[in-house]
């Protein structure tokens, strides 16, 4: 016990002697670290956050709910987890990214030169760094945008939210149009076949098949003709009056501590350099 206490006391005395011997250097480095960290902290460009929150609606088709369930569609029905995942994919898609970059001319806004060979890589890399889309606790979706201009950050977040319906319609439109064309062709063919059928049993079967196709055709046409928002816009993004970056106090403290620790390390190595050379030999 006494030996351990003696060793600890000896180590403490050596540490105090070390700091006292190098006190001037440590004080100078401390001052330089504070000044340098302060300069860096105030040179960093301020950034602001803006957030918009939406809930995707149920993906059940309007026409199907009306025709099959006797107008039982609940237009206030929130989407399930699957609908939330679909919405996340659309909001995070490259198509959405290209729309936003084109709408707000982000290449010039981010200061990327048109002559740079990897300009699009830089643009999309900065976009993904400043625009995040994530799921909330209750199956909502938060669109968070960081920018040097608080108004631009809010405008981008709101544009992404509003563009969700437009982009989703653009994605689904070709498939819907193709399905309508196929069903119209099948419907005409069944009508022609029905006129040639003489057997009452076969007429009943063809009529039932024709009715089913025409019902589906009517549903698809209704879905393509009627606009129904596919989201509930909960929170609209507004320009922030408080910066999210940089946290200057933290930068100054961490920068000063890093300078001091580096200085101490260098001094320790310098003090033991002669013994280190002997050990290396």
PDB file of C-alpha atoms in Angstrom:
ATOM      1  CA  UNK A   1       0.000   0.000   0.000  1.00  0.00           C
ATOM      2  CA  UNK A   2       2.786   2.400   1.020  1.00  0.00           C
ATOM      3  CA  UNK A   3       4.715   1.504  -2.135  1.00  0.00           C
ATOM      4  CA  UNK A   4       1.712   2.266  -4.370  1.00  0.00           C
ATOM      5  CA  UNK A   5       1.131   5.582  -2.594  1.00  0.00           C
ATOM      6  CA  UNK A   6       4.795   6.454  -2.988  1.00  0.00           C
ATOM      7  CA  UNK A   7       4.715   5.625  -6.707  1.00  0.00           C
ATOM      8  CA  UNK A   8       1.573   7.720  -7.234  1.00  0.00           C
ATOM      9  CA  UNK A   9       3.102  10.623  -5.315  1.00  0.00           C
ATOM     10  CA  UNK A  10       6.258  10.391  -7.419  1.00  0.00           C
ATOM     11  CA  UNK A  11       4.264  10.356 -10.676  1.00  0.00           C
ATOM     12  CA  UNK A  12       2.246  13.386  -9.544  1.00  0.00           C
ATOM     13  CA  UNK A  13       5.401  15.318  -8.675  1.00  0.00           C
ATOM     14  CA  UNK A  14       6.926  14.490 -12.065  1.00  0.00           C
ATOM     15  CA  UNK A  15       3.761  15.628 -13.845  1.00  0.00           C
ATOM     16  CA  UNK A  16       3.694  18.906 -11.941  1.00  0.00           C
ATOM     17  CA  UNK A  17       7.381  19.452 -12.702  1.00  0.00           C
ATOM     18  CA  UNK A  18       6.708  18.743 -16.394  1.00  0.00           C
ATOM     19  CA  UNK A  19       3.891  21.295 -16.632  1.00  0.00           C
ATOM     20  CA  UNK A  20       5.810  23.885 -14.622  1.00  0.00           C
ATOM     21  CA  UNK A  21       8.933  23.466 -16.763  1.00  0.00           C
ATOM     22  CA  UNK A  22       6.968  23.951 -19.993  1.00  0.00           C
ATOM     23  CA  UNK A  23       4.443  26.446 -18.647  1.00  0.00           C
ATOM     24  CA  UNK A  24       5.401  29.220 -21.065  1.00  0.00           C
ATOM     25  CA  UNK A  25       5.085  26.983 -24.125  1.00  0.00           C
ATOM     26  CA  UNK A  26       1.772  25.593 -22.917  1.00  0.00           C
ATOM     27  CA  UNK A  27       0.397  29.072 -22.235  1.00  0.00           C
ATOM     28  CA  UNK A  28       1.475  30.295 -25.665  1.00  0.00           C
ATOM     29  CA  UNK A  29      -0.107  27.275 -27.360  1.00  0.00           C
ATOM     30  CA  UNK A  30      -3.253  27.811 -25.290  1.00  0.00           C
ATOM     31  CA  UNK A  31      -3.516  31.412 -26.463  1.00  0.00           C
ATOM     32  CA  UNK A  32      -2.785  30.523 -30.078  1.00  0.00           C
ATOM     33  CA  UNK A  33      -5.306  27.672 -29.940  1.00  0.00           C
ATOM     34  CA  UNK A  34      -8.033  29.970 -28.631  1.00  0.00           C
ATOM     35  CA  UNK A  35      -7.339  32.629 -31.263  1.00  0.00           C
ATOM     36  CA  UNK A  36      -7.044  30.155 -34.147  1.00  0.00           C
ATOM     37  CA  UNK A  37     -10.181  28.226 -33.147  1.00  0.00           C
ATOM     38  CA  UNK A  38     -12.128  31.469 -32.777  1.00  0.00           C
ATOM     39  CA  UNK A  39     -11.053  32.667 -36.222  1.00  0.00           C
ATOM     40  CA  UNK A  40     -11.990  29.340 -37.800  1.00  0.00           C
ATOM     41  CA  UNK A  41     -15.328  29.249 -35.973  1.00  0.00           C
ATOM     42  CA  UNK A  42     -16.303  32.682 -37.281  1.00  0.00           C
ATOM     43  CA  UNK A  43     -15.034  32.025 -40.803  1.00  0.00           C
ATOM     44  CA  UNK A  44     -17.291  28.995 -41.249  1.00  0.00           C
ATOM     45  CA  UNK A  45     -20.432  29.824 -43.179  1.00  0.00           C
ATOM     46  CA  UNK A  46     -23.624  29.612 -41.174  1.00  0.00           C
ATOM     47  CA  UNK A  47     -26.235  27.015 -42.113  1.00  0.00           C
ATOM     48  CA  UNK A  48     -29.916  26.833 -41.306  1.00  0.00           C
ATOM     49  CA  UNK A  49     -32.332  23.914 -41.053  1.00  0.00           C
ATOM     50  CA  UNK A  50     -35.898  23.751 -42.342  1.00  0.00           C
ATOM     51  CA  UNK A  51     -38.276  20.828 -41.796  1.00  0.00           C
ATOM     52  CA  UNK A  52     -41.542  19.752 -43.404  1.00  0.00           C
ATOM     53  CA  UNK A  53     -43.625  16.795 -42.204  1.00  0.00           C
ATOM     54  CA  UNK A  54     -46.167  14.788 -44.192  1.00  0.00           C
ATOM     55  CA  UNK A  55     -48.149  11.562 -43.868  1.00  0.00           C
ATOM     56  CA  UNK A  56     -48.670   9.364 -46.954  1.00  0.00           C
ATOM     57  CA  UNK A  57     -52.263   8.327 -47.577  1.00  0.00           C
ATOM     58  CA  UNK A  58     -53.480   4.798 -48.095  1.00  0.00           C
ATOM     59  CA  UNK A  59     -52.547   3.369 -51.490  1.00  0.00           C
ATOM     60  CA  UNK A  60     -56.024   1.870 -52.029  1.00  0.00           C
ATOM     61  CA  UNK A  61     -57.483   3.136 -55.292  1.00  0.00           C
ATOM     62  CA  UNK A  62     -60.364   5.562 -55.033  1.00  0.00           C
ATOM     63  CA  UNK A  63     -62.476   3.891 -57.702  1.00  0.00           C
ATOM     64  CA  UNK A  64     -62.011   0.406 -56.247  1.00  0.00           C
ATOM     65  CA  UNK A  65     -63.089   1.583 -52.807  1.00  0.00           C
ATOM     66  CA  UNK A  66     -66.149   3.313 -54.227  1.00  0.00           C
ATOM     67  CA  UNK A  67     -67.355   0.655 -56.649  1.00  0.00           C
ATOM     68  CA  UNK A  68     -66.691  -2.352 -54.447  1.00  0.00           C
ATOM     69  CA  UNK A  69     -67.498  -1.004 -51.004  1.00  0.00           C
ATOM     70  CA  UNK A  70     -70.474   1.207 -51.687  1.00  0.00           C
ATOM     71  CA  UNK A  71     -68.797   4.567 -51.170  1.00  0.00           C
ATOM     72  CA  UNK A  72     -67.043   3.414 -48.020  1.00  0.00           C
ATOM     73  CA  UNK A  73     -63.764   5.156 -48.855  1.00  0.00           C
ATOM     74  CA  UNK A  74     -62.324   7.042 -45.883  1.00  0.00           C
ATOM     75  CA  UNK A  75     -60.461   9.981 -47.410  1.00  0.00           C
ATOM     76  CA  UNK A  76     -58.852  10.631 -44.017  1.00  0.00           C
ATOM     77  CA  UNK A  77     -57.238   7.185 -43.936  1.00  0.00           C
ATOM     78  CA  UNK A  78     -53.501   7.351 -43.212  1.00  0.00           C
ATOM     79  CA  UNK A  79     -51.186   4.978 -45.012  1.00  0.00           C
ATOM     80  CA  UNK A  80     -49.770   1.852 -43.428  1.00  0.00           C
ATOM     81  CA  UNK A  81     -46.078   1.018 -43.086  1.00  0.00           C
ATOM     82  CA  UNK A  82     -45.894  -0.170 -46.696  1.00  0.00           C
ATOM     83  CA  UNK A  83     -47.238   3.178 -47.950  1.00  0.00           C
ATOM     84  CA  UNK A  84     -44.682   4.990 -45.810  1.00  0.00           C
ATOM     85  CA  UNK A  85     -41.845   2.948 -47.321  1.00  0.00           C
ATOM     86  CA  UNK A  86     -43.132   3.661 -50.847  1.00  0.00           C
ATOM     87  CA  UNK A  87     -43.229   7.386 -50.066  1.00  0.00           C
ATOM     88  CA  UNK A  88     -39.694   7.309 -48.678  1.00  0.00           C
ATOM     89  CA  UNK A  89     -38.446   5.744 -51.901  1.00  0.00           C
ATOM     90  CA  UNK A  90     -40.117   8.412 -54.038  1.00  0.00           C
ATOM     91  CA  UNK A  91     -38.980  11.334 -51.873  1.00  0.00           C
ATOM     92  CA  UNK A  92     -35.394  10.016 -51.820  1.00  0.00           C
ATOM     93  CA  UNK A  93     -35.294   9.083 -55.498  1.00  0.00           C
ATOM     94  CA  UNK A  94     -32.875  10.415 -58.104  1.00  0.00           C
ATOM     95  CA  UNK A  95     -35.864  11.759 -60.025  1.00  0.00           C
ATOM     96  CA  UNK A  96     -36.818  13.963 -57.068  1.00  0.00           C
ATOM     97  CA  UNK A  97     -33.196  15.043 -56.666  1.00  0.00           C
ATOM     98  CA  UNK A  98     -32.941  16.074 -60.326  1.00  0.00           C
ATOM     99  CA  UNK A  99     -36.218  18.022 -60.116  1.00  0.00           C
ATOM    100  CA  UNK A 100     -35.025  19.932 -57.048  1.00  0.00           C
ATOM    101  CA  UNK A 101     -31.571  20.659 -58.473  1.00  0.00           C
ATOM    102  CA  UNK A 102     -33.106  21.948 -61.695  1.00  0.00           C
ATOM    103  CA  UNK A 103     -35.869  23.967 -59.973  1.00  0.00           C
ATOM    104  CA  UNK A 104     -33.482  25.808 -57.611  1.00  0.00           C
ATOM    105  CA  UNK A 105     -30.374  25.853 -59.847  1.00  0.00           C
ATOM    106  CA  UNK A 106     -28.423  24.230 -57.031  1.00  0.00           C
ATOM    107  CA  UNK A 107     -25.253  23.900 -59.063  1.00  0.00           C
ATOM    108  CA  UNK A 108     -24.819  27.674 -59.079  1.00  0.00           C
ATOM    109  CA  UNK A 109     -26.300  27.991 -55.595  1.00  0.00           C
ATOM    110  CA  UNK A 110     -23.674  25.611 -54.186  1.00  0.00           C
ATOM    111  CA  UNK A 111     -20.919  27.390 -56.101  1.00  0.00           C
ATOM    112  CA  UNK A 112     -19.986  24.469 -58.345  1.00  0.00           C
ATOM    113  CA  UNK A 113     -18.209  25.512 -61.532  1.00  0.00           C
ATOM    114  CA  UNK A 114     -19.772  24.451 -64.816  1.00  0.00           C
ATOM    115  CA  UNK A 115     -16.293  23.659 -66.124  1.00  0.00           C
ATOM    116  CA  UNK A 116     -15.609  21.041 -63.468  1.00  0.00           C
ATOM    117  CA  UNK A 117     -15.481  17.535 -64.928  1.00  0.00           C
ATOM    118  CA  UNK A 118     -17.196  15.949 -61.920  1.00  0.00           C
ATOM    119  CA  UNK A 119     -19.727  18.736 -61.392  1.00  0.00           C
ATOM    120  CA  UNK A 120     -22.745  16.425 -61.249  1.00  0.00           C
ATOM    121  CA  UNK A 121     -21.039  14.121 -58.756  1.00  0.00           C
ATOM    122  CA  UNK A 122     -20.309  17.111 -56.524  1.00  0.00           C
ATOM    123  CA  UNK A 123     -23.828  18.465 -56.930  1.00  0.00           C
ATOM    124  CA  UNK A 124     -25.555  15.215 -56.021  1.00  0.00           C
ATOM    125  CA  UNK A 125     -23.099  14.572 -53.178  1.00  0.00           C
ATOM    126  CA  UNK A 126     -23.874  17.995 -51.655  1.00  0.00           C
ATOM    127  CA  UNK A 127     -27.608  17.467 -52.186  1.00  0.00           C
ATOM    128  CA  UNK A 128     -27.540  14.179 -50.280  1.00  0.00           C
ATOM    129  CA  UNK A 129     -25.516  15.847 -47.517  1.00  0.00           C
ATOM    130  CA  UNK A 130     -27.966  18.750 -47.136  1.00  0.00           C
ATOM    131  CA  UNK A 131     -31.290  17.000 -47.814  1.00  0.00           C
ATOM    132  CA  UNK A 132     -32.438  14.141 -45.597  1.00  0.00           C
ATOM    133  CA  UNK A 133     -35.706  12.225 -45.666  1.00  0.00           C
ATOM    134  CA  UNK A 134     -36.569   9.970 -42.747  1.00  0.00           C
ATOM    135  CA  UNK A 135     -39.549   8.236 -41.167  1.00  0.00           C
ATOM    136  CA  UNK A 136     -41.023   9.610 -37.975  1.00  0.00           C
ATOM    137  CA  UNK A 137     -42.230   7.572 -35.032  1.00  0.00           C
ATOM    138  CA  UNK A 138     -45.858   7.489 -36.205  1.00  0.00           C
ATOM    139  CA  UNK A 139     -45.355   6.570 -39.898  1.00  0.00           C
ATOM    140  CA  UNK A 140     -44.969  10.176 -40.960  1.00  0.00           C
ATOM    141  CA  UNK A 141     -42.085  11.466 -43.083  1.00  0.00           C
ATOM    142  CA  UNK A 142     -39.801  14.371 -42.195  1.00  0.00           C
ATOM    143  CA  UNK A 143     -38.042  16.279 -44.966  1.00  0.00           C
ATOM    144  CA  UNK A 144     -35.105  18.207 -43.526  1.00  0.00           C
ATOM    145  CA  UNK A 145     -33.073  20.645 -45.624  1.00  0.00           C
ATOM    146  CA  UNK A 146     -29.912  22.470 -44.564  1.00  0.00           C
ATOM    147  CA  UNK A 147     -28.763  25.520 -46.470  1.00  0.00           C
ATOM    148  CA  UNK A 148     -26.796  28.731 -46.127  1.00  0.00           C
ATOM    149  CA  UNK A 149     -29.988  30.695 -46.837  1.00  0.00           C
ATOM    150  CA  UNK A 150     -32.881  29.982 -44.429  1.00  0.00           C
ATOM    151  CA  UNK A 151     -35.476  30.935 -47.049  1.00  0.00           C
ATOM    152  CA  UNK A 152     -33.984  28.591 -49.645  1.00  0.00           C
ATOM    153  CA  UNK A 153     -33.909  25.764 -47.096  1.00  0.00           C
ATOM    154  CA  UNK A 154     -37.629  26.240 -46.374  1.00  0.00           C
ATOM    155  CA  UNK A 155     -38.493  26.562 -50.082  1.00  0.00           C
ATOM    156  CA  UNK A 156     -36.679  23.336 -50.976  1.00  0.00           C
ATOM    157  CA  UNK A 157     -38.346  21.376 -48.151  1.00  0.00           C
ATOM    158  CA  UNK A 158     -41.794  22.611 -49.197  1.00  0.00           C
ATOM    159  CA  UNK A 159     -41.108  21.948 -52.880  1.00  0.00           C
ATOM    160  CA  UNK A 160     -40.083  18.341 -52.185  1.00  0.00           C
ATOM    161  CA  UNK A 161     -43.295  17.823 -50.211  1.00  0.00           C
ATOM    162  CA  UNK A 162     -45.528  19.371 -52.878  1.00  0.00           C
ATOM    163  CA  UNK A 163     -43.690  17.656 -55.742  1.00  0.00           C
ATOM    164  CA  UNK A 164     -44.366  14.235 -54.208  1.00  0.00           C
ATOM    165  CA  UNK A 165     -47.829  13.976 -55.819  1.00  0.00           C
ATOM    166  CA  UNK A 166     -46.566  15.200 -59.190  1.00  0.00           C
ATOM    167  CA  UNK A 167     -43.661  12.782 -59.289  1.00  0.00           C
ATOM    168  CA  UNK A 168     -45.801   9.862 -58.159  1.00  0.00           C
ATOM    169  CA  UNK A 169     -48.337  10.589 -60.915  1.00  0.00           C
ATOM    170  CA  UNK A 170     -45.511  10.769 -63.463  1.00  0.00           C
ATOM    171  CA  UNK A 171     -44.232   7.380 -62.324  1.00  0.00           C
ATOM    172  CA  UNK A 172     -47.649   5.676 -62.396  1.00  0.00           C
ATOM    173  CA  UNK A 173     -49.066   7.327 -65.531  1.00  0.00           C
ATOM    174  CA  UNK A 174     -47.356   5.139 -68.191  1.00  0.00           C
ATOM    175  CA  UNK A 175     -48.402   1.936 -66.447  1.00  0.00           C
ATOM    176  CA  UNK A 176     -51.979   3.154 -66.041  1.00  0.00           C
ATOM    177  CA  UNK A 177     -52.188   4.214 -69.690  1.00  0.00           C
ATOM    178  CA  UNK A 178     -50.800   0.878 -70.817  1.00  0.00           C
ATOM    179  CA  UNK A 179     -53.278  -1.037 -68.669  1.00  0.00           C
ATOM    180  CA  UNK A 180     -56.194   0.987 -70.076  1.00  0.00           C
ATOM    181  CA  UNK A 181     -55.086   0.311 -73.660  1.00  0.00           C
ATOM    182  CA  UNK A 182     -54.793  -3.438 -73.004  1.00  0.00           C
ATOM    183  CA  UNK A 183     -58.206  -3.653 -71.314  1.00  0.00           C
ATOM    184  CA  UNK A 184     -59.876  -1.652 -74.090  1.00  0.00           C
ATOM    185  CA  UNK A 185     -58.453  -4.086 -76.636  1.00  0.00           C
ATOM    186  CA  UNK A 186     -59.640  -7.100 -74.591  1.00  0.00           C
ATOM    187  CA  UNK A 187     -63.069  -5.520 -74.183  1.00  0.00           C
ATOM    188  CA  UNK A 188     -63.478  -5.022 -77.960  1.00  0.00           C
ATOM    189  CA  UNK A 189     -62.344  -8.582 -78.636  1.00  0.00           C
ATOM    190  CA  UNK A 190     -64.832 -10.020 -76.130  1.00  0.00           C
ATOM    191  CA  UNK A 191     -67.652  -7.970 -77.640  1.00  0.00           C
ATOM    192  CA  UNK A 192     -66.856  -9.354 -81.089  1.00  0.00           C
ATOM    193  CA  UNK A 193     -66.666 -12.912 -79.744  1.00  0.00           C
ATOM    194  CA  UNK A 194     -69.951 -12.482 -77.895  1.00  0.00           C
ATOM    195  CA  UNK A 195     -71.767 -11.655 -81.137  1.00  0.00           C
ATOM    196  CA  UNK A 196     -70.535 -14.886 -82.752  1.00  0.00           C
ATOM    197  CA  UNK A 197     -71.412 -17.183 -79.835  1.00  0.00           C
ATOM    198  CA  UNK A 198     -74.716 -19.071 -80.279  1.00  0.00           C
ATOM    199  CA  UNK A 199     -74.611 -21.322 -77.226  1.00  0.00           C
ATOM    200  CA  UNK A 200     -76.552 -19.633 -74.307  1.00  0.00           C
ATOM    201  CA  UNK A 201     -74.143 -21.118 -71.739  1.00  0.00           C
ATOM    202  CA  UNK A 202     -71.140 -19.785 -73.621  1.00  0.00           C
ATOM    203  CA  UNK A 203     -72.930 -16.381 -74.039  1.00  0.00           C
ATOM    204  CA  UNK A 204     -73.446 -16.179 -70.250  1.00  0.00           C
ATOM    205  CA  UNK A 205     -69.763 -16.931 -69.623  1.00  0.00           C
ATOM    206  CA  UNK A 206     -68.566 -14.345 -72.169  1.00  0.00           C
ATOM    207  CA  UNK A 207     -70.978 -11.707 -70.838  1.00  0.00           C
ATOM    208  CA  UNK A 208     -69.674 -12.222 -67.305  1.00  0.00           C
ATOM    209  CA  UNK A 209     -66.073 -11.956 -68.489  1.00  0.00           C
ATOM    210  CA  UNK A 210     -66.891  -8.812 -70.490  1.00  0.00           C
ATOM    211  CA  UNK A 211     -68.608  -7.192 -67.515  1.00  0.00           C
ATOM    212  CA  UNK A 212     -65.578  -7.852 -65.307  1.00  0.00           C
ATOM    213  CA  UNK A 213     -63.183  -6.318 -67.844  1.00  0.00           C
ATOM    214  CA  UNK A 214     -65.413  -3.269 -68.341  1.00  0.00           C
ATOM    215  CA  UNK A 215     -65.610  -2.751 -64.559  1.00  0.00           C
ATOM    216  CA  UNK A 216     -61.840  -2.794 -64.270  1.00  0.00           C
ATOM    217  CA  UNK A 217     -61.554  -0.496 -67.278  1.00  0.00           C
ATOM    218  CA  UNK A 218     -63.937   1.999 -65.688  1.00  0.00           C
ATOM    219  CA  UNK A 219     -61.924   1.889 -62.451  1.00  0.00           C
ATOM    220  CA  UNK A 220     -58.629   2.564 -64.224  1.00  0.00           C
ATOM    221  CA  UNK A 221     -60.116   5.457 -66.193  1.00  0.00           C
ATOM    222  CA  UNK A 222     -61.552   6.944 -63.006  1.00  0.00           C
ATOM    223  CA  UNK A 223     -58.182   6.652 -61.245  1.00  0.00           C
ATOM    224  CA  UNK A 224     -56.400   8.422 -64.102  1.00  0.00           C
ATOM    225  CA  UNK A 225     -59.037  11.155 -64.444  1.00  0.00           C
ATOM    226  CA  UNK A 226     -59.631  12.057 -60.788  1.00  0.00           C
ATOM    227  CA  UNK A 227     -56.933  13.817 -58.790  1.00  0.00           C
ATOM    228  CA  UNK A 228     -56.700  12.769 -55.168  1.00  0.00           C
ATOM    229  CA  UNK A 229     -53.761  13.995 -53.004  1.00  0.00           C
ATOM    230  CA  UNK A 230     -51.579  11.149 -51.823  1.00  0.00           C
ATOM    231  CA  UNK A 231     -50.351  12.879 -48.686  1.00  0.00           C
ATOM    232  CA  UNK A 232     -51.421  14.868 -45.642  1.00  0.00           C
ATOM    233  CA  UNK A 233     -49.203  17.927 -45.302  1.00  0.00           C
ATOM    234  CA  UNK A 234     -48.792  18.244 -41.532  1.00  0.00           C
ATOM    235  CA  UNK A 235     -46.053  20.849 -41.043  1.00  0.00           C
ATOM    236  CA  UNK A 236     -44.942  23.356 -43.648  1.00  0.00           C
ATOM    237  CA  UNK A 237     -41.295  24.399 -43.526  1.00  0.00           C
ATOM    238  CA  UNK A 238     -40.613  27.983 -42.458  1.00  0.00           C
ATOM    239  CA  UNK A 239     -37.324  29.956 -42.573  1.00  0.00           C
ATOM    240  CA  UNK A 240     -35.355  29.475 -39.376  1.00  0.00           C
ATOM    241  CA  UNK A 241     -34.021  32.451 -37.413  1.00  0.00           C
ATOM    242  CA  UNK A 242     -31.478  30.295 -35.567  1.00  0.00           C
ATOM    243  CA  UNK A 243     -28.443  28.728 -37.205  1.00  0.00           C
ATOM    244  CA  UNK A 244     -27.822  25.002 -36.863  1.00  0.00           C
ATOM    245  CA  UNK A 245     -24.122  25.249 -37.759  1.00  0.00           C
ATOM    246  CA  UNK A 246     -21.490  26.126 -36.698  1.00  0.00           C
ATOM    247  CA  UNK A 247     -21.648  25.672 -32.920  1.00  0.00           C
ATOM    248  CA  UNK A 248     -18.867  28.170 -32.300  1.00  0.00           C
ATOM    249  CA  UNK A 249     -18.371  27.557 -28.578  1.00  0.00           C
ATOM    250  CA  UNK A 250     -17.893  23.820 -29.173  1.00  0.00           C
ATOM    251  CA  UNK A 251     -15.451  24.455 -32.040  1.00  0.00           C
ATOM    252  CA  UNK A 252     -13.374  26.845 -29.911  1.00  0.00           C
ATOM    253  CA  UNK A 253     -13.262  24.465 -26.932  1.00  0.00           C
ATOM    254  CA  UNK A 254     -12.422  21.366 -28.977  1.00  0.00           C
ATOM    255  CA  UNK A 255      -9.883  23.212 -31.130  1.00  0.00           C
ATOM    256  CA  UNK A 256      -8.075  24.605 -28.075  1.00  0.00           C
ATOM    257  CA  UNK A 257      -8.032  21.219 -26.336  1.00  0.00           C
ATOM    258  CA  UNK A 258      -6.676  19.536 -29.462  1.00  0.00           C
ATOM    259  CA  UNK A 259      -3.855  22.104 -29.714  1.00  0.00           C
ATOM    260  CA  UNK A 260      -2.935  21.650 -26.051  1.00  0.00           C
ATOM    261  CA  UNK A 261      -2.964  17.851 -26.236  1.00  0.00           C
ATOM    262  CA  UNK A 262      -0.806  17.902 -29.361  1.00  0.00           C
ATOM    263  CA  UNK A 263       1.630  20.279 -27.663  1.00  0.00           C
ATOM    264  CA  UNK A 264       1.852  18.063 -24.565  1.00  0.00           C
ATOM    265  CA  UNK A 265       2.503  15.023 -26.741  1.00  0.00           C
ATOM    266  CA  UNK A 266       5.303  16.777 -28.603  1.00  0.00           C
ATOM    267  CA  UNK A 267       6.876  17.979 -25.349  1.00  0.00           C
ATOM    268  CA  UNK A 268       6.734  14.494 -23.852  1.00  0.00           C
ATOM    269  CA  UNK A 269       8.461  13.037 -26.891  1.00  0.00           C
ATOM    270  CA  UNK A 270      11.060  15.811 -26.820  1.00  0.00           C
ATOM    271  CA  UNK A 271      11.797  15.188 -23.133  1.00  0.00           C
ATOM    272  CA  UNK A 272      12.265  11.471 -23.687  1.00  0.00           C
ATOM    273  CA  UNK A 273      13.966  11.724 -27.068  1.00  0.00           C
ATOM    274  CA  UNK A 274      17.418  10.790 -25.808  1.00  0.00           C
ATOM    275  CA  UNK A 275      16.144   7.702 -24.009  1.00  0.00           C
ATOM    276  CA  UNK A 276      13.989   6.787 -27.015  1.00  0.00           C
ATOM    277  CA  UNK A 277      17.072   6.898 -29.283  1.00  0.00           C
ATOM    278  CA  UNK A 278      18.950   4.631 -26.898  1.00  0.00           C
ATOM    279  CA  UNK A 279      16.085   2.152 -26.870  1.00  0.00           C
ATOM    280  CA  UNK A 280      15.917   2.199 -30.677  1.00  0.00           C
ATOM    281  CA  UNK A 281      19.633   1.459 -30.888  1.00  0.00           C
TER     282      UNK A 281
END
